[in-house]
PDB file of C-alpha atoms in Angstrom:
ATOM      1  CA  UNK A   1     -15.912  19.130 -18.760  1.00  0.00           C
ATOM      2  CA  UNK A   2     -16.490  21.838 -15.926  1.00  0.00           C
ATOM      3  CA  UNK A   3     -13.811  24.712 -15.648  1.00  0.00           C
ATOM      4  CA  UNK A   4     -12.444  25.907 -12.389  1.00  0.00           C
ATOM      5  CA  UNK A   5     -14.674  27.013  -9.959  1.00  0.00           C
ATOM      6  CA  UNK A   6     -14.767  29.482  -7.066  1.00  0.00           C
ATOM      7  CA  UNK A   7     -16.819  30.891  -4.511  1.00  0.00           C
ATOM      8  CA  UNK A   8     -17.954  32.953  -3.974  1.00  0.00           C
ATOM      9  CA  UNK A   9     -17.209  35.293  -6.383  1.00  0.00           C
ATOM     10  CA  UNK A  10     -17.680  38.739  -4.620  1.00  0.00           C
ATOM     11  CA  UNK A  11     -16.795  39.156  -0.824  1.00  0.00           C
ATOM     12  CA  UNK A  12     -16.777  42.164   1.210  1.00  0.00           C
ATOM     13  CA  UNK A  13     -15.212  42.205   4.628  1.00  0.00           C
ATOM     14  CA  UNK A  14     -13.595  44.117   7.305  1.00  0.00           C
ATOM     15  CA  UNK A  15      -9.728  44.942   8.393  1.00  0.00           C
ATOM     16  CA  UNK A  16      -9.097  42.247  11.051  1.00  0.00           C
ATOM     17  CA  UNK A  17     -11.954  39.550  10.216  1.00  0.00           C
ATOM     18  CA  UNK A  18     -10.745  36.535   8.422  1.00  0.00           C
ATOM     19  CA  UNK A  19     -11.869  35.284   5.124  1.00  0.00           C
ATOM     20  CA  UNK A  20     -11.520  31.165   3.699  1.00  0.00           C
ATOM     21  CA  UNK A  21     -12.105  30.911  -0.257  1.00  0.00           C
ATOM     22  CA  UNK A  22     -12.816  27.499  -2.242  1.00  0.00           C
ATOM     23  CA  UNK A  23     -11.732  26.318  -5.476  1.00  0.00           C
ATOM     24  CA  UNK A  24     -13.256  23.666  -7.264  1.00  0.00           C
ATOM     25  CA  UNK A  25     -10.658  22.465  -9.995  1.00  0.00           C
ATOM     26  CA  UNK A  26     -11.073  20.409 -13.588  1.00  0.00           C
ATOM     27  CA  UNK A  27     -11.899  16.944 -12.856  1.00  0.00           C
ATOM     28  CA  UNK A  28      -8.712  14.813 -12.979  1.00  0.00           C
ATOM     29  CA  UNK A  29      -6.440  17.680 -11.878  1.00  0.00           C
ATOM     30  CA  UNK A  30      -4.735  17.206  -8.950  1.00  0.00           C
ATOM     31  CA  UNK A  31      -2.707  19.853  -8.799  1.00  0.00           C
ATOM     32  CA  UNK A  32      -4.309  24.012  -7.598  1.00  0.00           C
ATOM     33  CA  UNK A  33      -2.701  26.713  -7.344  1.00  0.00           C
ATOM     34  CA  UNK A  34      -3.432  29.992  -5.921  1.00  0.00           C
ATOM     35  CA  UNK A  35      -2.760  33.607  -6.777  1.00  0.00           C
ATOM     36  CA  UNK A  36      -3.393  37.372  -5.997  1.00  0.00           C
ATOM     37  CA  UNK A  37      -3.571  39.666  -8.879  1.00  0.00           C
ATOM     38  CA  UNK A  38      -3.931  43.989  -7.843  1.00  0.00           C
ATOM     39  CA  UNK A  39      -3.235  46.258 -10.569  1.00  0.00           C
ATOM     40  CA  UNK A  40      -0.410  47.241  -9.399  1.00  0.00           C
ATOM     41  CA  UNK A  41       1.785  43.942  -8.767  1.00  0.00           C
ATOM     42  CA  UNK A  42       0.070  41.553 -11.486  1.00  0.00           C
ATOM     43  CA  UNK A  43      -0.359  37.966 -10.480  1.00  0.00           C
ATOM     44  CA  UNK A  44       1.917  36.855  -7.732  1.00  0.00           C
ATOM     45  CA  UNK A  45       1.793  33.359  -6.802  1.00  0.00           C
ATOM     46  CA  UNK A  46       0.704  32.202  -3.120  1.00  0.00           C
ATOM     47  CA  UNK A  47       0.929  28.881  -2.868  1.00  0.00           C
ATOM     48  CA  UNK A  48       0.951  25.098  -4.939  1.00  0.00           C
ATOM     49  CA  UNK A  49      -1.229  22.454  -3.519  1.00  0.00           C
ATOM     50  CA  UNK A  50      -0.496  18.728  -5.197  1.00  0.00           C
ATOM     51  CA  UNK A  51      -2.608  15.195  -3.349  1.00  0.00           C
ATOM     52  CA  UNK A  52      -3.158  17.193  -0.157  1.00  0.00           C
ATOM     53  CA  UNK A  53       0.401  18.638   0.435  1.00  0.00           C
ATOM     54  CA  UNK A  54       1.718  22.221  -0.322  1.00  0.00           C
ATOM     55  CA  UNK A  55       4.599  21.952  -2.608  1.00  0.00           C
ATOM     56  CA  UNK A  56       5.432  26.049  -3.181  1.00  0.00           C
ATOM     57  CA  UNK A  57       4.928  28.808  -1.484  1.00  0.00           C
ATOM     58  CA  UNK A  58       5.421  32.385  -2.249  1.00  0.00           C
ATOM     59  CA  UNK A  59       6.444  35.509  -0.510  1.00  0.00           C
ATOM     60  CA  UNK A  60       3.158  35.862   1.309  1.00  0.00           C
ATOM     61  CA  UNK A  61       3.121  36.339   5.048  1.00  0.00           C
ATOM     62  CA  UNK A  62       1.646  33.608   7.091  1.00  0.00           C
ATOM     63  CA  UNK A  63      -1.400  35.241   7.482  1.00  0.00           C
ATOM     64  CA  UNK A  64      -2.402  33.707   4.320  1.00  0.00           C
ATOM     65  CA  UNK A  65      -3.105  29.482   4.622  1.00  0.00           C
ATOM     66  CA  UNK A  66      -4.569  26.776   2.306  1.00  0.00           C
ATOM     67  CA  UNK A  67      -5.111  23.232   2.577  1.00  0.00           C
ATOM     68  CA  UNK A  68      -6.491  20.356  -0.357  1.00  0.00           C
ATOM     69  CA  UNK A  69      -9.071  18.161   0.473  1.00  0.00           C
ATOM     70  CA  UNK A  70      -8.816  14.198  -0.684  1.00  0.00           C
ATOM     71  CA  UNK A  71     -10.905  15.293  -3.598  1.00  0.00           C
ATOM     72  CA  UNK A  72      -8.485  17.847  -5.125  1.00  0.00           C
ATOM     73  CA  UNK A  73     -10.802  20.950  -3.828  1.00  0.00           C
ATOM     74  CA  UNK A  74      -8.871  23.338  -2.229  1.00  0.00           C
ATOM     75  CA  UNK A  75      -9.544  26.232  -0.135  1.00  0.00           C
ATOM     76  CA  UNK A  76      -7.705  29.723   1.055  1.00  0.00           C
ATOM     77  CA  UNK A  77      -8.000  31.325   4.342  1.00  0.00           C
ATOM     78  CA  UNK A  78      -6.591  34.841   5.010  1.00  0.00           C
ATOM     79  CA  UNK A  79      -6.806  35.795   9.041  1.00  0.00           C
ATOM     80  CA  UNK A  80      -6.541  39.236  10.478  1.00  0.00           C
ATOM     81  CA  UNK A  81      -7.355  41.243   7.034  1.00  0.00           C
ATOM     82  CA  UNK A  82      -5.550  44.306   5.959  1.00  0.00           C
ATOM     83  CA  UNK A  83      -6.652  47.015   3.302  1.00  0.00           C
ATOM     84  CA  UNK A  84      -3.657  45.825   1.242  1.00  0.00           C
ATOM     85  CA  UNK A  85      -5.378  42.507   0.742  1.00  0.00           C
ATOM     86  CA  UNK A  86      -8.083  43.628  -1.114  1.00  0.00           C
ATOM     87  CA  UNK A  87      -7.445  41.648  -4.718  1.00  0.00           C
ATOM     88  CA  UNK A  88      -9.019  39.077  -7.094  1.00  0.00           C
ATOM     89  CA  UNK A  89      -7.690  35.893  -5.919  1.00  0.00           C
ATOM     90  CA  UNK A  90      -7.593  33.412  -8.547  1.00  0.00           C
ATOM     91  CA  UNK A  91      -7.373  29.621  -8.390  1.00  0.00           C
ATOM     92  CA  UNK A  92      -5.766  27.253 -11.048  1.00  0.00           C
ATOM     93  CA  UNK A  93      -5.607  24.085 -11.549  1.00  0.00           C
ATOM     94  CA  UNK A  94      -3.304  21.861 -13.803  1.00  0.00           C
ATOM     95  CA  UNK A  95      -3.419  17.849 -14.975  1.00  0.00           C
ATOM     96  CA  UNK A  96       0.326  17.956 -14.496  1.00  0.00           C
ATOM     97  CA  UNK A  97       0.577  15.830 -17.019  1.00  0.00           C
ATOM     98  CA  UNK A  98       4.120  16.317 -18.328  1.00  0.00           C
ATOM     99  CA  UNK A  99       5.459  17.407 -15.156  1.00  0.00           C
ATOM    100  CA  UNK A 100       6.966  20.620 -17.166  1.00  0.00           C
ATOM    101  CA  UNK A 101       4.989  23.735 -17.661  1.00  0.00           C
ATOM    102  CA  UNK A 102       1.482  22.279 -17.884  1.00  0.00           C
ATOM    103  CA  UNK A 103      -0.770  24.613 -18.763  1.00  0.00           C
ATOM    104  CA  UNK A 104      -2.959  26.256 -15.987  1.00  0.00           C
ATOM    105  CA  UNK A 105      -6.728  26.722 -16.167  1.00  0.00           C
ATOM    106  CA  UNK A 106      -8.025  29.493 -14.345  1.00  0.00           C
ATOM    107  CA  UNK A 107     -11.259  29.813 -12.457  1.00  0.00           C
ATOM    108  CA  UNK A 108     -12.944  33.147 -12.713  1.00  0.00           C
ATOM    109  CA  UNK A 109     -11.666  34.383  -9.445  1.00  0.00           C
ATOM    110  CA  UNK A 110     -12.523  35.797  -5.969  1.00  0.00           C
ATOM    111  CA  UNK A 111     -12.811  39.826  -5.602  1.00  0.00           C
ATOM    112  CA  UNK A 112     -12.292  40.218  -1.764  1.00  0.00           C
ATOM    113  CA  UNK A 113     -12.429  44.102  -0.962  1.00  0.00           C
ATOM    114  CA  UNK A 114     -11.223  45.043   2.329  1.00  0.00           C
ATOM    115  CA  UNK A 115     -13.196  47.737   4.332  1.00  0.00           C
TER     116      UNK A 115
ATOM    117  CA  UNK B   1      13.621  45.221 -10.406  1.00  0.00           C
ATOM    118  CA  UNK B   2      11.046  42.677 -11.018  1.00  0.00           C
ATOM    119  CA  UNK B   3      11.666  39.853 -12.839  1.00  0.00           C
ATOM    120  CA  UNK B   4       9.438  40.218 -15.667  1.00  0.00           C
ATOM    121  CA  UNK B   5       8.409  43.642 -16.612  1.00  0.00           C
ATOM    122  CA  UNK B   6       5.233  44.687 -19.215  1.00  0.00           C
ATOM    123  CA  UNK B   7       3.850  47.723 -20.138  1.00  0.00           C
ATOM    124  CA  UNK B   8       0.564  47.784 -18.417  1.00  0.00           C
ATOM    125  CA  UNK B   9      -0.583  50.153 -21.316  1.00  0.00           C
ATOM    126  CA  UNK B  10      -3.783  50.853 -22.289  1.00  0.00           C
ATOM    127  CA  UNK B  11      -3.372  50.036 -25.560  1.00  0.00           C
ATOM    128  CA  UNK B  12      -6.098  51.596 -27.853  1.00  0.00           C
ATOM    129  CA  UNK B  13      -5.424  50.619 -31.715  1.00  0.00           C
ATOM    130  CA  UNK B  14      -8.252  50.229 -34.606  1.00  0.00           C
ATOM    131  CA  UNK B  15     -10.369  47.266 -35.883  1.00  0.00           C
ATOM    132  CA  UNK B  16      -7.921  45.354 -38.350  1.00  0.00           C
ATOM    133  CA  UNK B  17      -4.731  46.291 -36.890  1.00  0.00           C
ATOM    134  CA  UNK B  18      -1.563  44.837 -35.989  1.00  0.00           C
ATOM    135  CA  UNK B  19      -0.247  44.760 -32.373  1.00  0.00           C
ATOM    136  CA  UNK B  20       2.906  44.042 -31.184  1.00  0.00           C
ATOM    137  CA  UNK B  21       2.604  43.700 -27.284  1.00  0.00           C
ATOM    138  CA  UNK B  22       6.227  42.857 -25.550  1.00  0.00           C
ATOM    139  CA  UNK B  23       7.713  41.526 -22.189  1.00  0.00           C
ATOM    140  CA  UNK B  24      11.161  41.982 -21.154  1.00  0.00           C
ATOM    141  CA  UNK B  25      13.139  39.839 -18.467  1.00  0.00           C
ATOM    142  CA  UNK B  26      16.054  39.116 -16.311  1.00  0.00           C
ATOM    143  CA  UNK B  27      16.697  35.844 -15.382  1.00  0.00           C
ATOM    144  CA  UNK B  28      17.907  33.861 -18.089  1.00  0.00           C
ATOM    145  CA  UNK B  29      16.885  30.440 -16.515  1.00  0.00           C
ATOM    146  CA  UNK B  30      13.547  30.765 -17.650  1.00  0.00           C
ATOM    147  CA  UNK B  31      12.645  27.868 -20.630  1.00  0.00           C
ATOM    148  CA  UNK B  32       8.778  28.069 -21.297  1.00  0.00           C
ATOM    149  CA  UNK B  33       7.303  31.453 -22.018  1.00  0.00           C
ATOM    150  CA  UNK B  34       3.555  31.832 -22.691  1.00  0.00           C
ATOM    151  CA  UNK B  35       0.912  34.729 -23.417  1.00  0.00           C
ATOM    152  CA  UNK B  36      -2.263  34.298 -20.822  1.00  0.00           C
ATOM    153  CA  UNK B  37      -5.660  36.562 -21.969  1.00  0.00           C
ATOM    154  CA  UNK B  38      -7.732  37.756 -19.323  1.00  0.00           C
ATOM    155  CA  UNK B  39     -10.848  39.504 -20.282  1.00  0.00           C
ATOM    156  CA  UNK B  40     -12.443  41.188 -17.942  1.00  0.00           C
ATOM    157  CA  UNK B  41     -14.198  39.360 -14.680  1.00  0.00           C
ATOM    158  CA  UNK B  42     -12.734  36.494 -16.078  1.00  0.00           C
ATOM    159  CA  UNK B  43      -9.539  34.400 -15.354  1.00  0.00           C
ATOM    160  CA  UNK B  44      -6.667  34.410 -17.522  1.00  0.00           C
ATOM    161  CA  UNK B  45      -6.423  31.262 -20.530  1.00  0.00           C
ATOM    162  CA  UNK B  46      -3.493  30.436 -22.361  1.00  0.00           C
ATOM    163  CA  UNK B  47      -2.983  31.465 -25.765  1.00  0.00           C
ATOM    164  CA  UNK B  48       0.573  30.645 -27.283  1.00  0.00           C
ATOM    165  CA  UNK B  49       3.511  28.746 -25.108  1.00  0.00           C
ATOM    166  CA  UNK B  50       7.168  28.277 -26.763  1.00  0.00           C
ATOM    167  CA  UNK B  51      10.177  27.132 -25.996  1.00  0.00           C
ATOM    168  CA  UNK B  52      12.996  28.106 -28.091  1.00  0.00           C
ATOM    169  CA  UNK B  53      13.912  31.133 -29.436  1.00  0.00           C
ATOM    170  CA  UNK B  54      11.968  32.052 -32.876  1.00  0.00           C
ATOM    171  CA  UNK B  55       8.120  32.508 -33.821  1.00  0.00           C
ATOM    172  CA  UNK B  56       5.534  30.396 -33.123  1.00  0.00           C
ATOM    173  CA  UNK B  57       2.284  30.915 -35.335  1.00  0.00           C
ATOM    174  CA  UNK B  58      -1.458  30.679 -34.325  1.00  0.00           C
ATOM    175  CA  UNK B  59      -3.862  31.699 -36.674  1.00  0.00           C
ATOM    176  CA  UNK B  60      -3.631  35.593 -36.342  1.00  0.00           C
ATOM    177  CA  UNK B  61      -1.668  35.148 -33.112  1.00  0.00           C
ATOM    178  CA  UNK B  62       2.713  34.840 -33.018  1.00  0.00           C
ATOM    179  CA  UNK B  63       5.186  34.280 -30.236  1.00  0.00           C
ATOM    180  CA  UNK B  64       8.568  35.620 -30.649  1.00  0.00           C
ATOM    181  CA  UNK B  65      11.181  34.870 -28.298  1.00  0.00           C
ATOM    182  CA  UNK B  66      14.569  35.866 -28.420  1.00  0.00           C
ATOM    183  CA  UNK B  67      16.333  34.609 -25.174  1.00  0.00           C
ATOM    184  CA  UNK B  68      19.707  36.515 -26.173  1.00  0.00           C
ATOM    185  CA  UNK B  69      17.966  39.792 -25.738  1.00  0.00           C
ATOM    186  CA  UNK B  70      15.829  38.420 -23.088  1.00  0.00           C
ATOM    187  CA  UNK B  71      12.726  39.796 -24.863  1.00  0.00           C
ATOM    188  CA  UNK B  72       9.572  38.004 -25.717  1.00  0.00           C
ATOM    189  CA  UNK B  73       6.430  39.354 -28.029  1.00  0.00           C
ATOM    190  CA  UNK B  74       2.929  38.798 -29.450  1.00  0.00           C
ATOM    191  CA  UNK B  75       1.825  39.901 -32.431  1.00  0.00           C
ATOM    192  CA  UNK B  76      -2.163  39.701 -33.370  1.00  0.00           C
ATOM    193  CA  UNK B  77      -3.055  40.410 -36.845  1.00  0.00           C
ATOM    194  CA  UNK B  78      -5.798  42.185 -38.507  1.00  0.00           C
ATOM    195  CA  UNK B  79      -6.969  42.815 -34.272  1.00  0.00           C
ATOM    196  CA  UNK B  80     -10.796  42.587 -33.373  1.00  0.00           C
ATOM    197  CA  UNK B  81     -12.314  44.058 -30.903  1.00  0.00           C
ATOM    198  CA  UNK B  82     -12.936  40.675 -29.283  1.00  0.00           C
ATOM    199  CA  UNK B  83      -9.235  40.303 -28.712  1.00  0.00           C
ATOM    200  CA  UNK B  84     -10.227  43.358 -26.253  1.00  0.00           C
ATOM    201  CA  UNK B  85      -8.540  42.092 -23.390  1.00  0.00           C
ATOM    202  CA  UNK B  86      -5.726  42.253 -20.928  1.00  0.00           C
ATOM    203  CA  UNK B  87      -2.422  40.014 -22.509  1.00  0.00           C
ATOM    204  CA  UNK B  88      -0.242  38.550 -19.523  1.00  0.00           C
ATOM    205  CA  UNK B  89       3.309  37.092 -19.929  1.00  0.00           C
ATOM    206  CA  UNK B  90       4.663  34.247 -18.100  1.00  0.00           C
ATOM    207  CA  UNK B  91       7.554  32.437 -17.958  1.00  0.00           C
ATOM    208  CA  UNK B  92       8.627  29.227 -15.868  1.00  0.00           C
ATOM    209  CA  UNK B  93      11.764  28.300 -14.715  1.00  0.00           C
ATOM    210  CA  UNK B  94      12.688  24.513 -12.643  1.00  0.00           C
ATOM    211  CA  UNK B  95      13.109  25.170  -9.414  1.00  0.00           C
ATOM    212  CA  UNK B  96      13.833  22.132  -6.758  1.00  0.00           C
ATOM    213  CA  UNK B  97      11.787  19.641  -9.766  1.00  0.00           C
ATOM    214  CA  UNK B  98       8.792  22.335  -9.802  1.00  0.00           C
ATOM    215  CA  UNK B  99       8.082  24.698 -12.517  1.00  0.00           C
ATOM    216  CA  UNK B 100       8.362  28.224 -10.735  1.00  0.00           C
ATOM    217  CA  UNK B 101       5.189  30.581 -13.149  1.00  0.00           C
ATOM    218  CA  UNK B 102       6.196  34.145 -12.467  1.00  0.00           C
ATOM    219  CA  UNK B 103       3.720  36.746 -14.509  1.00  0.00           C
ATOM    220  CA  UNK B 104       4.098  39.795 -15.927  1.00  0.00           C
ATOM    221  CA  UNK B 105       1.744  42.477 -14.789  1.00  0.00           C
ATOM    222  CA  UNK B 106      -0.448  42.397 -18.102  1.00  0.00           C
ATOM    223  CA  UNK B 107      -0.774  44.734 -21.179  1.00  0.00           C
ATOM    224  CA  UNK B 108      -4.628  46.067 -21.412  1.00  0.00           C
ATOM    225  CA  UNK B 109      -6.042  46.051 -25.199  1.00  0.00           C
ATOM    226  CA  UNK B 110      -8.446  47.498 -26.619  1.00  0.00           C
ATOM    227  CA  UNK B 111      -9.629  47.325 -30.223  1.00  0.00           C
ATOM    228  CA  UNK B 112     -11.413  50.267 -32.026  1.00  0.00           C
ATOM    229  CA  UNK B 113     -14.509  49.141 -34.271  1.00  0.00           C
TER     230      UNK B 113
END
């Protein structure tokens, strides 16, 4: 079975462009999650995406959006970049099978460095 | 204070030893705790997840837990430097139905040959 994809896997851009990042997740796993991990805060959750609808959302200012397509793929769009977003943004996607804890599986993630 | 705190290290230790690599929290709602590895350009994976206070055992890999001291562990025996890596803690509470993650900030290994 495929992992977790992303792409792309390297972007550079510039304070006040916007940026949208996919995620491919496990066949069969509806829900994705989405993260930012910087050295300094560790992973901090952004938002929980489950058949199409957000479910979660953390502490993230509303310059940072997602949506799920029909076919579980979800994407990430940041507008109006700042330094301070420059991060690997990592997807993950879960079977949800239990409905407690699953485990999460990880795509490799998105390094977006802010110029 | 954050919820979950970890040393970020490094941690530099030789080929064959043992490390102990800890996570200390506050909230005392949280029921699942897990250890995540993340080598580098690579997304985290899970390695151990408990419930209940005690050791869990994995080959040359233990949880520890103990929820009164709000203080969770893992030990890797006779290290390699394959388990080079950065270790994350996490730990889920329910909130509103949904299992809240929140991760610690991830203890970076590395293992001497």
């Amino acid at each position: 079975k495929a992992g977790v994809t992303q792409t792309p896997r390297y972007l550079i851009k510039t304070r006040g462009q916007q940026v949208t990042l996919s995620c491919s997740p496990i066949s069969g796993h509806r829900s994705v999650s989405w993260y930012q991990q910087t050295p300094g805060q560790g992973l901090q959750f952004l938002f929980e995406y489950f058949s199409e609808t957000q479910r979660n959302k953390g502490n993230f200012p509303g310059r940072f959006s997602g949506r799920q397509f029909s076919n579980s793929r979800s994407e990430m769009n940041v507008s109006t970049l700042e330094l301070g977003d420059s991060a690997l943004y990592l997807c993950a996607s879960s079977p949800l099978t239990s409905g407690v804890a699953d485990e999460q599986f990880f795509g490799p993630g998105t390094r977006l460095t802010v110029l | 204070q954050k919820e979950v705190e970890q040393d970020p290290g490094p941690l530099s230790v030789p080929e064959g030893a043992i490390v102990s690599l800890n996570c200390t929290y506050s909230n005392s709602a949280f029921q699942y705790f897990m250890w995540y590895r993340q080598y580098s350009r690579k997304g985290p994976e899970l390695l151990m997840y408990t419930y209940s206070s005690g050791n869990k055992e994995d080959g040359r890999f233990t949880a520890q837990v103990d929820k009164s001291s709000k203080y969770i562990s893992l030990f890797i025996r006779d290290s390699q430097p394959s388990d080079s890596a950065t270790y994350l803690c996490a730990m889920t509470l329910n909130s509103g139905g949904y299992q809240k993650v929140t991760f610690g900030t991830g203890t970076k290994l590395q293992v001497i040959p």
